[in-house]
Amino acid sequence: MANTIATTHDSLHPTLEHPHVHDEHVVLPQHRHHFETENQQREAGSFGMWLFLLTEIMFFGGLFFAYLLYRNWYYPAFASASNQLSVPLGAFNTVILISSGFCMALGVYYAEVRQKTMLVAMLILTTFFGVVFLGVKGVEYHEKWEKHHIPGSSFDISEFVNPPIDAKTGKATEEPLAPDMAQKTQVFFFLYFAMTGMHALHMIIGIAVLGWLTWRAHRFEFSNGYVAPIENFGLYWHFVDIVWLFLFPLLYLINRHPLK
Amino acid sequence: MSTSTTTILNLPDQATATLPKRNYLNAEHGLLSWLFTGDHKRIAMLYLFSITFFFFIGGAFAGLIRLELLTPQPDLVASDTYNKFFTMHGIIMIFLFLVPSVPATLGNFLIPIMLGAKDLAFPKINLLSWYLYMAGGTFTLAALVLGGVDTGWTFTTPLSTHYLNTHVITAATAIFIAGFSSIFTGLNFIVTIHRMRAPGMTWFRMPLFVWSNYAASILMVLGTPVLAIAIVLVALERTIGIGVFDPTKGGDPLLFQHLFWFYSHPAVYIMILPGMGVISEVISTFSRKRVFGYTAVAFSSVAIALFGFFVWAHHMFIMGVSNYSALVFSLLTMLVAVPSAIKIFNWAFTLQKGSLTFETPMLYAFGFMGLFTIGGLTGVFLGSLGMDIHLTETYFIVAHFHFVMVGGMLMAFLAGVHFWWPKMTGRMYPESLSKLAAVTTFIGFNLTFLPQFILGYLGMPRRYHSYPQEFQVLNVLSTAGATVLGVGYLLPMIYLGWSLKYGAIAGNNPWQATGLEWQIQSPPLTENFLVTPIMDHEAYDYEWLAHKTEQEVTTVG
Ligand code: HEM
Ligand SMILES: [Cu+2]
């Protein structure tokens, strides 16, 4: 009854009454003092990670909301502008990103079965694919720069008002836009840069963390069954993949040549 | 054990009483032990000091605003300085005081203890969130020192993106950072509540304070990122002119309003829900009754949180949302009043059936109930389309949200600080002074804000530094009230500070309350409990408590 809640006695040192009694478990060095059990710690960590990803969804959600809204309003401008994106490069990057996600998933597996060498290898491969993705993104950004499709004072709408003539058919490759609608392509490009930029920023942060995890894995930190950081990072990395799987069709695919 | 009719104070024998030799306050020494602490109670104290600091800075701006409005002429400051005053006042009070106040101080301190846990799930993230708060505060002060911001706390575009050479970016950075502080606090609470409850601590044995903070945490986690992205977009638009909100480039300023209010309406519940939790604890303790309709009160918190996400456009009735959506949002707004009313009625029933005593926290709680009810009812006025069009952007709005936030939330915060002060510090404060402060606050508050309802109804617009002569009497009353209110806030600063050194020793359970936090020593040990407690009774079970006290007495005897 009354003794269910311990009142304190100064004479007792807390560790003497420390409630960690792990008969069947080995207590890992990474076990934090305020958790009752290993399992509780692991569950709390991954639950926290899921919640964090939920906040990320809301964060990107604001941008998706803006995109859908403006796409509805300025449909022709968004259609023309999206044709400026390179589907081959986007598709290539999608494959790259899925490969990196696959390596990451294998990494989690190898951490769980305590194969240090394979874990390190997978983390490095994941990093490699991540870097390739960013490189391709850089190529795409550069192309927009050259075509003056970066929103701002030097933004050039001439290509949307007077689309180039296709040499074979002798027809315009795009439906020409009225100048005020052509202005709205800027909104498309802004959203393109904001969304892919935010995504790239997440990848850069992810690659930095990958470096740190690789170093820790190399020092055998995840070789004793303590794999929570790898698992949680895996969730983060998959989340970044999934965001791209929404961005790619939304930005590159759905508006292509709808007016022909 | 006798309980007199006027007080249930249960102080230990003052001749022999001392503070526990070992507690979280003296567990480690030196400034660094505080700055690198992982202990949720110490982090709560860090928050308490810093939040109080910012509260007084925000308050100073309120004082300046009221001083300017003492006379109809624009005589104290120029209009752009006045704009900077109310912007700073708003930003500091909303983002640096109201949002973090109860969760970051009382919530941090109490939630793990109330659940029977040793700490929050992520102590390091908890500390990080304090540093983020401080960084946010620093940026806010920087914006102030550099010359101020004049957009109002709502950062409305295009004002914030295109006009005026003020420090919008600095202030936006401040809010962005402070936002992450509240995201992390919310995340920590949710995980702790889900995963760290002691054996026997079922969801429906949790104190209502935990429930209300849980609901507020959901809002923090889901709402704040949307604010963050809106703020990022404002900053980008201002620096590189991207054009999402700029009509000349095809953008739409209304988009900002949607993103902003999608957070900022739920944010008002982030502010008020934890306060409601405090009130439930205080009312139960000083009525010596389980809160009437415990389950309904618990669920109403979650209901408020969920409904809160669907009413944001009532801030945009006059900004060009379509008639249909205005109608829908108007109806939904009324709906939110229902769970709030459930709480008020259940507290009233609790009081009606209880045996009441009027300790200081209880006085503040009464203040809360009265003032929040007025604030909430006027909210229903504003939610009805026709009324809103007449009253919006007038002083009626100002009165409404001050009744809710200052009359409600701040009263709740003070109730909570007075209620748990003995637990946090191990000491009592002088009772007559604290009661005086509670009464002063109540009188000062009404004197300040009741006239503003009338002013608004008569048509005095908000955010102007001069006004027609005929509004002067009411404005003088309001400024006089603000002075009284200021005194009401300074008093606790003084006697609570005094009590840290000279206050009577409080003992474990001065109020004879039932929560787990009252069954451990005051101030608690760093690890809260020596042995993980087992919760074997409902929350607010006063019979269990009576039984327990008897047993303890016999054991000691
Ligand atoms: C019963 C619940 C409530 C209802 C029905 C309600 C309704 C409203 C409405 C319709 C407005 C818009 C007025 C306008 O701009 O024309 C408003 C403004 C406001 N409300 Fe409430 N409200 C409620 C509770 C709260 C609470 C709990 C808080 C804060 C803790 C709050 C804080 C505010 C603030 C700050 C504004 C002014 C926003 C601005 O325009 O700057 N309200 N309220
Ligand atoms: Cu609202």
GROMACS .gro file of N, CA and C and ligand atoms in nm, chain B residues 153-154 261 265 268-269 271-272 314-315 333 337 340 372 376 379-380 382-383 388 392-393 397 400-401 404-405 462-463, ligand 1:
model
  130
  413TRP      N    1   0.324   4.078  -3.490
  413TRP     CA    2   0.379   3.943  -3.468
  413TRP      C    3   0.336   3.845  -3.576
  414THR      N    4   0.239   3.886  -3.662
  414THR     CA    5   0.189   3.794  -3.763
  414THR      C    6   0.270   3.797  -3.892
  521TRP      N    7  -0.175   3.098  -4.033
  521TRP     CA    8  -0.282   3.070  -3.936
  521TRP      C    9  -0.305   2.922  -3.917
  525HIS      N   10  -0.347   2.951  -3.534
  525HIS     CA   11  -0.467   2.923  -3.455
  525HIS      C   12  -0.444   2.806  -3.359
  528VAL      N   13  -0.279   2.899  -3.040
  528VAL     CA   14  -0.346   2.955  -2.923
  528VAL      C   15  -0.385   2.842  -2.828
  529TYR      N   16  -0.407   2.723  -2.882
  529TYR     CA   17  -0.435   2.610  -2.793
  529TYR      C   18  -0.307   2.550  -2.735
  531MET      N   19  -0.096   2.736  -2.634
  531MET     CA   20  -0.079   2.825  -2.519
  531MET      C   21  -0.176   2.792  -2.407
  532ILE      N   22  -0.303   2.765  -2.442
  532ILE     CA   23  -0.403   2.760  -2.336
  532ILE      C   24  -0.419   2.621  -2.276
  574HIS      N   25  -1.080   3.158  -3.963
  574HIS     CA   26  -1.157   3.265  -3.898
  574HIS      C   27  -1.071   3.388  -3.873
  575HIS      N   28  -0.942   3.376  -3.897
  575HIS     CA   29  -0.856   3.495  -3.889
  575HIS      C   30  -0.854   3.568  -4.022
  593THR      N   31  -1.561   2.706  -3.600
  593THR     CA   32  -1.510   2.784  -3.487
  593THR      C   33  -1.599   2.768  -3.365
  597ALA      N   34  -1.571   2.573  -2.928
  597ALA     CA   35  -1.614   2.621  -2.796
  597ALA      C   36  -1.670   2.506  -2.712
  600SER      N   37  -1.415   2.333  -2.485
  600SER     CA   38  -1.373   2.429  -2.382
  600SER      C   39  -1.482   2.442  -2.277
  632PHE      N   40  -1.121   3.342  -1.847
  632PHE     CA   41  -1.119   3.260  -1.967
  632PHE      C   42  -1.261   3.244  -2.023
  636GLY      N   43  -1.348   3.329  -2.391
  636GLY     CA   44  -1.401   3.226  -2.479
  636GLY      C   45  -1.534   3.268  -2.540
  639GLY      N   46  -1.493   3.504  -2.800
  639GLY     CA   47  -1.443   3.432  -2.917
  639GLY      C   48  -1.557   3.381  -3.004
  640VAL      N   49  -1.663   3.336  -2.939
  640VAL     CA   50  -1.778   3.290  -3.017
  640VAL      C   51  -1.841   3.407  -3.093
  642LEU      N   52  -1.676   3.650  -3.213
  642LEU     CA   53  -1.587   3.677  -3.326
  642LEU      C   54  -1.599   3.569  -3.432
  643GLY      N   55  -1.633   3.450  -3.387
  643GLY     CA   56  -1.646   3.341  -3.482
  643GLY      C   57  -1.770   3.358  -3.570
  648ASP      N   58  -1.793   3.952  -3.662
  648ASP     CA   59  -1.649   3.965  -3.681
  648ASP      C   60  -1.618   4.080  -3.776
  652THR      N   61  -1.353   4.310  -3.614
  652THR     CA   62  -1.215   4.272  -3.641
  652THR      C   63  -1.126   4.394  -3.657
  653GLU      N   64  -1.000   4.377  -3.618
  653GLU     CA   65  -0.902   4.486  -3.621
  653GLU      C   66  -0.942   4.603  -3.532
  657ILE      N   67  -1.086   4.281  -3.046
  657ILE     CA   68  -0.996   4.167  -3.067
  657ILE      C   69  -0.887   4.166  -2.960
  660HIS      N   70  -1.036   4.051  -2.646
  660HIS     CA   71  -1.066   3.907  -2.652
  660HIS      C   72  -0.941   3.824  -2.626
  661PHE      N   73  -0.837   3.848  -2.701
  661PHE     CA   74  -0.728   3.753  -2.683
  661PHE      C   75  -0.646   3.781  -2.558
  664VAL      N   76  -0.829   3.577  -2.299
  664VAL     CA   77  -0.796   3.436  -2.307
  664VAL      C   78  -0.652   3.411  -2.263
  665MET      N   79  -0.561   3.492  -2.315
  665MET     CA   80  -0.420   3.457  -2.295
  665MET      C   81  -0.363   3.515  -2.167
  722ARG      N   82  -0.725   4.879  -3.368
  722ARG     CA   83  -0.599   4.843  -3.301
  722ARG      C   84  -0.483   4.893  -3.384
  723ARG      N   85  -0.364   4.895  -3.322
  723ARG     CA   86  -0.239   4.927  -3.391
  723ARG      C   87  -0.226   5.071  -3.439
  818HEM     C1   88  -1.368   2.938  -2.761
  818HEM     C2   89  -1.257   2.954  -2.820
  818HEM     C3   90  -1.218   3.067  -2.919
  818HEM     C4   91  -1.286   3.119  -3.023
  818HEM     C5   92  -1.423   3.077  -3.070
  818HEM     C6   93  -1.202   3.220  -3.082
  818HEM     C7   94  -1.234   3.296  -3.193
  818HEM     C8   95  -1.153   3.392  -3.249
  818HEM     C9   96  -1.179   3.461  -3.372
  818HEM    C10   97  -1.297   3.438  -3.462
  818HEM    C11   98  -1.078   3.548  -3.394
  818HEM    C12   99  -1.059   3.636  -3.516
  818HEM    C13  100  -1.085   3.774  -3.488
  818HEM    C14  101  -1.048   3.859  -3.604
  818HEM     O1  102  -0.928   3.872  -3.638
  818HEM     O2  103  -1.139   3.914  -3.665
  818HEM    C15  104  -0.989   3.536  -3.285
  818HEM    C16  105  -0.875   3.610  -3.271
  818HEM    C17  106  -0.777   3.579  -3.181
  818HEM     N1  107  -0.785   3.481  -3.084
  818HEM    FE1  108  -0.940   3.364  -3.044
  818HEM     N2  109  -1.088   3.227  -3.013
  818HEM    C18  110  -1.094   3.134  -2.912
  818HEM    C19  111  -0.999   3.107  -2.822
  818HEM    C20  112  -0.876   3.166  -2.820
  818HEM    C21  113  -0.770   3.124  -2.736
  818HEM    C22  114  -0.775   3.008  -2.639
  818HEM    C23  115  -0.667   3.207  -2.762
  818HEM    C24  116  -0.529   3.210  -2.703
  818HEM    C25  117  -0.482   3.140  -2.607
  818HEM    C26  118  -0.709   3.300  -2.864
  818HEM    C27  119  -0.629   3.398  -2.918
  818HEM    C28  120  -0.664   3.480  -3.022
  818HEM    C29  121  -0.579   3.578  -3.080
  818HEM    C30  122  -0.433   3.605  -3.043
  818HEM    C31  123  -0.650   3.642  -3.180
  818HEM    C32  124  -0.605   3.760  -3.263
  818HEM    C33  125  -0.532   3.723  -3.381
  818HEM    C34  126  -0.499   3.845  -3.460
  818HEM     O3  127  -0.582   3.880  -3.546
  818HEM     O4  128  -0.392   3.904  -3.438
  818HEM     N3  129  -0.837   3.272  -2.898
  818HEM     N4  130  -1.037   3.440  -3.197
   0.00000   0.00000   0.00000
